[in-house]
Coordinates of C-alpha atoms in Angstrom, one line a residue:
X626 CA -5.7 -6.5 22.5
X627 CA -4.1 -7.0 19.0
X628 CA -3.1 -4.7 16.7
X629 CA -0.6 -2.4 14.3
X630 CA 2.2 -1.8 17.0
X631 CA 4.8 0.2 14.6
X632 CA 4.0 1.2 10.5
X633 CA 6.2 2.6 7.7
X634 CA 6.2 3.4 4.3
X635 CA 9.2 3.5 1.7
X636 CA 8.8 5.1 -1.9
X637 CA 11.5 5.6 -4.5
X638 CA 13.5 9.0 -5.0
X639 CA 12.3 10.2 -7.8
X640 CA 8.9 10.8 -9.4
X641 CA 7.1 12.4 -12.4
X642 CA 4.7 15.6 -11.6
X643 CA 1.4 15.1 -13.1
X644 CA 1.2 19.0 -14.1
X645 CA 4.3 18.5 -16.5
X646 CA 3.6 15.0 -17.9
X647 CA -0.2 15.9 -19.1
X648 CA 1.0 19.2 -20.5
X649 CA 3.8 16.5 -22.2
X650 CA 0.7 14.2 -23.5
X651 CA -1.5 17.4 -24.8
X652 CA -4.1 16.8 -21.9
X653 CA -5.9 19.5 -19.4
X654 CA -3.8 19.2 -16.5
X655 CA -7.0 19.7 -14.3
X656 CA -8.0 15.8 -15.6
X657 CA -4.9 14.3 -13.5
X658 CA -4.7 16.7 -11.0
X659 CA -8.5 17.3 -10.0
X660 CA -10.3 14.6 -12.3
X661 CA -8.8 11.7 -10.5
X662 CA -7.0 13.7 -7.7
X663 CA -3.0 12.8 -8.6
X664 CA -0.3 15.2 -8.3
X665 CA 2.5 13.7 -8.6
X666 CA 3.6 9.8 -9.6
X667 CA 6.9 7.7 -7.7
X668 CA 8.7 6.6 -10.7
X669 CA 10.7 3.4 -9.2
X670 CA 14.9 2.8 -10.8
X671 CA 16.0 -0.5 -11.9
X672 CA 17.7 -1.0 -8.4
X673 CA 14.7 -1.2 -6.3
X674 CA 11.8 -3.6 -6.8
X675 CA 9.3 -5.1 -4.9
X676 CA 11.8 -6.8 -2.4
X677 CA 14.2 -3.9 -1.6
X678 CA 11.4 -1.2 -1.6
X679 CA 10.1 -4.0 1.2
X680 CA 13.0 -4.1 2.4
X681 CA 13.4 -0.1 2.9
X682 CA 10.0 0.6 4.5
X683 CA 10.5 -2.0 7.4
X684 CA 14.0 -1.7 8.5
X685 CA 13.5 1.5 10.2
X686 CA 10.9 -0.2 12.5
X687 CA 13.6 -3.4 14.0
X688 CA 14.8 -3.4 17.3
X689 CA 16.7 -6.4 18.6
X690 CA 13.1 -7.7 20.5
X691 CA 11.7 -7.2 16.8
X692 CA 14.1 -8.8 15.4
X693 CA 13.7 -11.7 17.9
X694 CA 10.3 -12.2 18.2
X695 CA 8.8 -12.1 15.0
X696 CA 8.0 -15.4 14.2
X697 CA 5.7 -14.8 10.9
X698 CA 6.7 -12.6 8.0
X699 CA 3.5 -11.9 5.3
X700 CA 4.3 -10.1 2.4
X701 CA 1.0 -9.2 0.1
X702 CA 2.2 -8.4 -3.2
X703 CA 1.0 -9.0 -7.2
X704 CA 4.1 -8.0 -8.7
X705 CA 6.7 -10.6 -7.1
X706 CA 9.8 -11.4 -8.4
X707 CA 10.1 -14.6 -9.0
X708 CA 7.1 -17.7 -9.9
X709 CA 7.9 -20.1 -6.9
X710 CA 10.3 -17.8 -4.3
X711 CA 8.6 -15.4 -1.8
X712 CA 9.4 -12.2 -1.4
X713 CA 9.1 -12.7 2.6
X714 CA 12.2 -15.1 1.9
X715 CA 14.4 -12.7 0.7
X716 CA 13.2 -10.2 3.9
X717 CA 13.7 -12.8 6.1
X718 CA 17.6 -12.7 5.0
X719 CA 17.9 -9.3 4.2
X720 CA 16.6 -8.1 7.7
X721 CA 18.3 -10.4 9.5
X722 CA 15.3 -11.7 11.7
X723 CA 16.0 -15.0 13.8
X724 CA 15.8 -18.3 11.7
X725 CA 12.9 -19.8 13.4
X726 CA 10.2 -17.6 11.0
X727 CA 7.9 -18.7 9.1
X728 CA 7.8 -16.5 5.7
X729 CA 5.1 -16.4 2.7
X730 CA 3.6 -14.4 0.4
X731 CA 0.3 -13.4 -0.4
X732 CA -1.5 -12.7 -3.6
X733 CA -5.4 -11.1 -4.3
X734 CA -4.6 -8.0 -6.5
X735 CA -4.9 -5.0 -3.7
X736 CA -6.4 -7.4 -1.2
X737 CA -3.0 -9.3 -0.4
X738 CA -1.3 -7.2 2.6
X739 CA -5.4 -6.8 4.4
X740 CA -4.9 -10.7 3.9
X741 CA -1.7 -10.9 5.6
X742 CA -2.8 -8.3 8.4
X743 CA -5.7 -10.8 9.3
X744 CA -3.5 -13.4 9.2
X745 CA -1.1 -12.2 11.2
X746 CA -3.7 -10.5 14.2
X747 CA -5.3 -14.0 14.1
X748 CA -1.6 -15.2 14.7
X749 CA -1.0 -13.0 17.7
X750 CA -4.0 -13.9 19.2
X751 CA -2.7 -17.1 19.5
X752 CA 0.6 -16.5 20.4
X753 CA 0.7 -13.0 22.3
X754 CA 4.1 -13.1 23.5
X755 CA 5.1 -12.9 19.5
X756 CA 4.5 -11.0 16.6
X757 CA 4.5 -10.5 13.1
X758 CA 6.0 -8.5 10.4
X759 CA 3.6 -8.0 7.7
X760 CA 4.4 -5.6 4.1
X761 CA 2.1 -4.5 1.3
X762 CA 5.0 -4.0 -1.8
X763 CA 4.2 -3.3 -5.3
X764 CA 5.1 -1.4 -8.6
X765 CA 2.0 -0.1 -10.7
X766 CA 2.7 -0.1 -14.8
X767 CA 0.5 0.4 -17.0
X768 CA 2.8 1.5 -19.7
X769 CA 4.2 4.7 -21.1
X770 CA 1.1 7.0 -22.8
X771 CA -1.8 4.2 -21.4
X772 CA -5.1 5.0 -20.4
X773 CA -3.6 4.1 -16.7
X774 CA 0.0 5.5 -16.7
X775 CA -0.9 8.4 -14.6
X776 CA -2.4 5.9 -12.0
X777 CA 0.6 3.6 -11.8
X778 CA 3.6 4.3 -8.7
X779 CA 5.6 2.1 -6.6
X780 CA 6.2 1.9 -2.7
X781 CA 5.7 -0.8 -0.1
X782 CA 4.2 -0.7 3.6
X783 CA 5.3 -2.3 6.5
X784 CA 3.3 -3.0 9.7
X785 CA 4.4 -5.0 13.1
X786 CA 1.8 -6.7 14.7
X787 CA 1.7 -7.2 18.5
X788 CA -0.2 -7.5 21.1
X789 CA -0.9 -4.1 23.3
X790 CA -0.3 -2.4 20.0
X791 CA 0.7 1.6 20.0
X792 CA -1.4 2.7 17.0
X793 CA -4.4 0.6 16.6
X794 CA -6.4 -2.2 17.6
X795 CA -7.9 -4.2 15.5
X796 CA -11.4 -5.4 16.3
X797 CA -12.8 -8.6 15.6
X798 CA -15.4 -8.2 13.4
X799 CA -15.1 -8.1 10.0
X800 CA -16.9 -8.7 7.2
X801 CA -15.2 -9.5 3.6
X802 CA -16.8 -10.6 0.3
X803 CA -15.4 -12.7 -2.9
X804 CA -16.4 -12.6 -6.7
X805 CA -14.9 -13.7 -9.7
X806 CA -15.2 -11.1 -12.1
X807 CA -12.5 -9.5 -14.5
X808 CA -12.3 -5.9 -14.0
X809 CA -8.2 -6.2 -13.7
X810 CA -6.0 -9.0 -13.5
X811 CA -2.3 -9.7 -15.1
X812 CA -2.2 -13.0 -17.2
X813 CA 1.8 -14.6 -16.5
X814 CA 2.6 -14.2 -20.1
X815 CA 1.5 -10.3 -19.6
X816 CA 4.2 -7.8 -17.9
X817 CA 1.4 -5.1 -17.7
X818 CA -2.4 -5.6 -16.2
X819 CA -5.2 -6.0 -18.4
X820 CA -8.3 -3.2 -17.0
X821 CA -11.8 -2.5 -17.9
X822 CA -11.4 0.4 -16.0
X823 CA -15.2 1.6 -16.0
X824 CA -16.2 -1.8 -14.9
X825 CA -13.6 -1.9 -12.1
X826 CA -14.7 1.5 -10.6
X827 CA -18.4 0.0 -10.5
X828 CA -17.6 -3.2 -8.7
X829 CA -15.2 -1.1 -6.8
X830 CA -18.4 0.6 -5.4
X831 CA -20.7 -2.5 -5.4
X832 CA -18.3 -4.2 -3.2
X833 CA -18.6 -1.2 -0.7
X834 CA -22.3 -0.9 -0.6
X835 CA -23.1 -4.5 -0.1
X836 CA -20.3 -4.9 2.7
X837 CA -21.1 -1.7 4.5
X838 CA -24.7 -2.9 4.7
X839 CA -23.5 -6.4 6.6
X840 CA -21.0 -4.9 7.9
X841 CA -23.2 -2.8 10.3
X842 CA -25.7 -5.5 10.4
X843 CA -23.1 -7.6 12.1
X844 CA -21.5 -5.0 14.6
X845 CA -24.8 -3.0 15.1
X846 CA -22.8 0.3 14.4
X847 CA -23.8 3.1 12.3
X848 CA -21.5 6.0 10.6
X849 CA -22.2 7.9 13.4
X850 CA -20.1 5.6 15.0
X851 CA -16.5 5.8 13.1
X852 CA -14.1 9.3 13.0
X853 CA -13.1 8.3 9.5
X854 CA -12.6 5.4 6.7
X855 CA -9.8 4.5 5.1
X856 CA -9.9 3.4 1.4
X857 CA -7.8 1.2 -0.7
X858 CA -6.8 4.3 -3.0
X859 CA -5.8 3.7 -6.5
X860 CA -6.3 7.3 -6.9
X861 CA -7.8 9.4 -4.7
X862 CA -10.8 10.2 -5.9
X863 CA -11.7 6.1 -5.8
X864 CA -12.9 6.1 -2.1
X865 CA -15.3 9.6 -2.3
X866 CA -16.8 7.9 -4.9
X867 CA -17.7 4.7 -3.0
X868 CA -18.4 6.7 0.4
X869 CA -20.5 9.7 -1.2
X870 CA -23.6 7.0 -1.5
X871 CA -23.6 5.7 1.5
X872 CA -23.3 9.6 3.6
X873 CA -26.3 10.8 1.1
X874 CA -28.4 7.9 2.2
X875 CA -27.9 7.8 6.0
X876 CA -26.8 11.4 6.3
X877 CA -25.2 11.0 9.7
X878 CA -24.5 13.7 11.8
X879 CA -20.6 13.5 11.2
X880 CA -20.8 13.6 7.5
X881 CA -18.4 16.6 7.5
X882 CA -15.7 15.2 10.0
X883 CA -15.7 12.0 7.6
X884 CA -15.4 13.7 4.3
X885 CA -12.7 15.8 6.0
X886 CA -10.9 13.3 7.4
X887 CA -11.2 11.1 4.2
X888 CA -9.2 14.2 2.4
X889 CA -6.2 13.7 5.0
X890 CA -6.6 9.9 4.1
X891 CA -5.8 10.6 0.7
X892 CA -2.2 12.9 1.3
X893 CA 0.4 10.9 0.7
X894 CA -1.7 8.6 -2.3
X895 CA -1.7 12.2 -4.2
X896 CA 1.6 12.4 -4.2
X897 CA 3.0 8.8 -4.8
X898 CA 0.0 6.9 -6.9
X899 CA -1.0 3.7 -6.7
X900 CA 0.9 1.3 -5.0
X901 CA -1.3 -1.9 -5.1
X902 CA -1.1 -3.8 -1.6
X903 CA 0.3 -1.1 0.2
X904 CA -2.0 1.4 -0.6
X905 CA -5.2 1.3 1.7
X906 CA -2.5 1.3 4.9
X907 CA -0.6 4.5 3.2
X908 CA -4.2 5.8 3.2
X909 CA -4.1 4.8 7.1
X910 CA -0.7 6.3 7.7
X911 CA -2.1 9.9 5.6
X912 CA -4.8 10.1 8.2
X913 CA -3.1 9.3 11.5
X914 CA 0.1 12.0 10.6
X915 CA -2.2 15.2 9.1
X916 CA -5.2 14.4 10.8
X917 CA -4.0 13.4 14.1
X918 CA -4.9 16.9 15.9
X919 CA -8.4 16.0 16.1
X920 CA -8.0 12.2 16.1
X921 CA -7.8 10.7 20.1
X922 CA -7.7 7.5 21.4
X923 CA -10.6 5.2 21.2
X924 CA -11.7 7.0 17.8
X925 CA -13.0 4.5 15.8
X926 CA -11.4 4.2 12.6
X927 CA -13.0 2.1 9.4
X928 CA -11.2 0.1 6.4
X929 CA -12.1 -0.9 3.1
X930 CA -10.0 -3.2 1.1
X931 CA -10.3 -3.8 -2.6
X932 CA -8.7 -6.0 -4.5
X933 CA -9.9 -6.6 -8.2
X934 CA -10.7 -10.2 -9.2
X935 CA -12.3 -9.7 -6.6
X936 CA -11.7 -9.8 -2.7
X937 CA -13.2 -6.9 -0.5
X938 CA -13.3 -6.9 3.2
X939 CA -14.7 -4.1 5.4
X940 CA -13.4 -3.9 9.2
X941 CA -12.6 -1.4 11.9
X942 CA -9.7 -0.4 14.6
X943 CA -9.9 1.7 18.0
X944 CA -7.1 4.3 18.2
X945 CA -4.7 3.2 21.4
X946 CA -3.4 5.8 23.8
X947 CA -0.6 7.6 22.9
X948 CA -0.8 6.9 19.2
X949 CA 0.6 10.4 18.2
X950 CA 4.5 9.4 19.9
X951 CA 4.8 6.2 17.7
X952 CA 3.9 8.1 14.5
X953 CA 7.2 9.0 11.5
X954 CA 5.6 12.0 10.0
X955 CA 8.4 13.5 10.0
X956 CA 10.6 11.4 8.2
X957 CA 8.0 10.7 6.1
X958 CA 7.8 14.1 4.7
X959 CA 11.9 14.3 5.0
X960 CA 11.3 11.4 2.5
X961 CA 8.6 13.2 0.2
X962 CA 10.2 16.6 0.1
X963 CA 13.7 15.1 -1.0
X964 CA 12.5 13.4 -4.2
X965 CA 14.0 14.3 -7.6
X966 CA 11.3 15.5 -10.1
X967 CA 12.3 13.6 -13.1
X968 CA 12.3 15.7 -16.8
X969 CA 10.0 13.7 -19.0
X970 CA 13.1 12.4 -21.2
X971 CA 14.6 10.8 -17.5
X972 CA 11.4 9.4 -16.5
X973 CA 10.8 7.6 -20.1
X974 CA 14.1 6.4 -20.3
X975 CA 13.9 4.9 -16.4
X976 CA 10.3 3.3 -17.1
X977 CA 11.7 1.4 -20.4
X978 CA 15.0 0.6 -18.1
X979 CA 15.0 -3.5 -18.0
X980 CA 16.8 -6.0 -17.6
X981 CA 19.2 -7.7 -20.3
X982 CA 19.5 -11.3 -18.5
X983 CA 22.3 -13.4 -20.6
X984 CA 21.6 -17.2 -21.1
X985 CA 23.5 -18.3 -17.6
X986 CA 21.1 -15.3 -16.3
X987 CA 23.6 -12.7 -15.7
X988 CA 22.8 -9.3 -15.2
X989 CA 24.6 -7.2 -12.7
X990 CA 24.6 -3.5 -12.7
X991 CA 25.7 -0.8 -10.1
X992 CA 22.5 0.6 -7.7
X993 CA 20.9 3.7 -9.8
X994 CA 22.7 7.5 -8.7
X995 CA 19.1 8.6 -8.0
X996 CA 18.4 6.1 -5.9
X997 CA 19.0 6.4 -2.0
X998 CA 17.6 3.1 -0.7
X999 CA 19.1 1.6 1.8
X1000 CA 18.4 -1.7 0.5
X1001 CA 18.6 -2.1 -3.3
X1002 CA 18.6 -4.8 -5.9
X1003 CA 22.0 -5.5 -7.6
X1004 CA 20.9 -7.8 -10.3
X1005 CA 21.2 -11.3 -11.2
X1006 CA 24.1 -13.8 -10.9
X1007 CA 23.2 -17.6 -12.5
X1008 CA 19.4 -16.1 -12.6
X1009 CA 19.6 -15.6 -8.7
X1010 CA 18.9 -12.4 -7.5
X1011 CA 21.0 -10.2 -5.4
X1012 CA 20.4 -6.9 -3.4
X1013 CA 23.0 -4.7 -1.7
X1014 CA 22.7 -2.3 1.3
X1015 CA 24.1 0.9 2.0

């Protein structure tokens, strides 16, 4: 038995409510807030990026046997920071895991951590006495008064992977489809993503349908036969729309559990936005924590990864028992509930924040007063980065 042992999530300090910015851009709050199903939007300072955000979410996981048994590190990310460098490199260091790890990153839009977690239960499998640190970190921009800035955020997800896992197993089929299509992607020269936005919800639910159909071809399950589905989520109201079809045509008898369930699923998303990789296991995390009264071992619990360009996979995990005692819910809304909501004049002027890199690549600052991650990014010295902790 293989699975998610330990999982975490890390979002920045401070964030922009929905309510306040659409009021700001002379739009009906209710097209934020109900339309697409945001609330509010993690709004990351110069001093964390991908790495240190990374960084945050899994060093509250480590013990001394994580720290020396993990032998791979996978980090799925599209907004890296640097061209050749991975970010599992600099995680590797940071974290302080034993030399002997192997460290990459990988990159399919959303699809990149689902990537890594195959990878890395495949991995296991092999090697059962070891396991395997594997992250979903990304920053969502669209740009300031875009047809996407209210679906952009920033946060990272961290997951060990071991054998006899305490969350989830992970079972072994799985079904996962490719297509090269354009519905978003992020040419190099580009520092924002290019959308067709209405095409990209359509393939979004294409993908779904097609895999759902092979998917339960392949295990001989029905939906009868899951508790809930988790959803890649870059909003909330992206997975309903893919799901709805599929309950109106095989009306199972647990239609109402699912669509509840899918609405605990969706918690945290609401209140942090899109975070790329990350964001289908935040989805995971959401359920687990709010739902988790009514959630028991063996429940049978379904995943959809989307990521645009485009790479889908459909597969499903058993519940373990005791699930509930390895859970952070708590800190998680510690974390949540001690954000600072940014005025609109803050959250512009952090969003346009960049850096001023000299010609010997220079560019050191001191970490953002907002900003209370443990790890953080200190700038550049001779166009290498450096990151602090507190």
């Amino acid at each position: 038995m293989v699975g998610i042992d330990k999982i975490n999530f890390y979002t920045p300090n401070t964030y922009i409510d929905l309510e306040e910015l659409a009021k700001h851009r002379g739009v009906d709050p209710a097209k934020f807030t109900i339309g697409i199903g945001q609330s509010k939007m993690s709004v990351p300072p110069i001093s964390q990026d991908t790495v240190s955000m990374a960084a945050n979410a899994a060093y509250p996981l480590l013990t001394e046997n994580d720290l020396n048994n993990i032998d791979l590190i996978v980090v799925g990310t599209e907004t890296g920071v640097d061209e050749s460098k991975s970010v599992a490199s600099f995680i590797h260091d940071l974290l302080g895991i034993h030399p002997f790890a192997k460290s990459v990153d990988l990159k399919q839009a959303c699809f990149g951590a689902t990537a890594g977690l195959m990878m890395a239960v495949d991995f296991v499998r092999l090697h059962p006495d070891k396991k395997a640190l594997v992250i979903g970190s990304d920053i969502s921009r669209y740009g300031l008064n875009s047809s996407g800035e209210v679906t952009q955020g920033a946060g990272s997800v961290a997951m060990i992977v071991s054998s006899n896992p305490k969350i989830i197993e992970i079972e072994e089929t799985s079904v996962s489809m490719t297509k090269s299509i354009f519905d978003f992607w992020r040419p190099n020269y580009s520092k924002t993503a290019i959308v067709d936005g209405k095409f990209s919800n359509e393939a979004y639910i294409s993908f779904f349908s097609e895999l759902w159909v092979e998917y339960s071809k392949r295990a001989n399950l029905s939906l009868e036969d899951f508790s809930a589905f988790c959803f890649h989520l870059p909003y909330t109201k992206m997975g309903k729309k893919a799901l709805l079809p599929i309950l109106e045509k095989e009306a199972p008898k647990n239609k109402d559990l699912l669509l509840e369930n899918y609405q605990y699923s969706t918690n945290y998303s609401r209140d942090i936005g899109n975070i790329y990789t990350g964001s289908l296991y935040l989805s995971f995390m959401s359920l687990i924590e709010h739902a988790s009264s009514s959630l028991t071992a063996t429940d049978r619990i379904g995943f959809f990864s989307y990521g645009s360009g485009a790479v889908a996979e459909i597969f499903t995990g058993k519940l373990v028992d005791g699930f509930k005692d390895s859970l952070l819910a708590a800190e998680h809304e510690k974390l949540l509930t001690n954000r600072i909501d940014l005025s609109i004049e803050d959250y512009t002027t952090m969003f346009t924040k960049e850096l001023s890199i000299d010609s010997d690549g220079n560019h050191l600052f001191n970490q953002d007063k907002t900003d209370n991650g443990i790890f953080f990014f200190k700038g550049t010295d001779n166009h290498q980065r450096l990151y602090g902790k507190n």
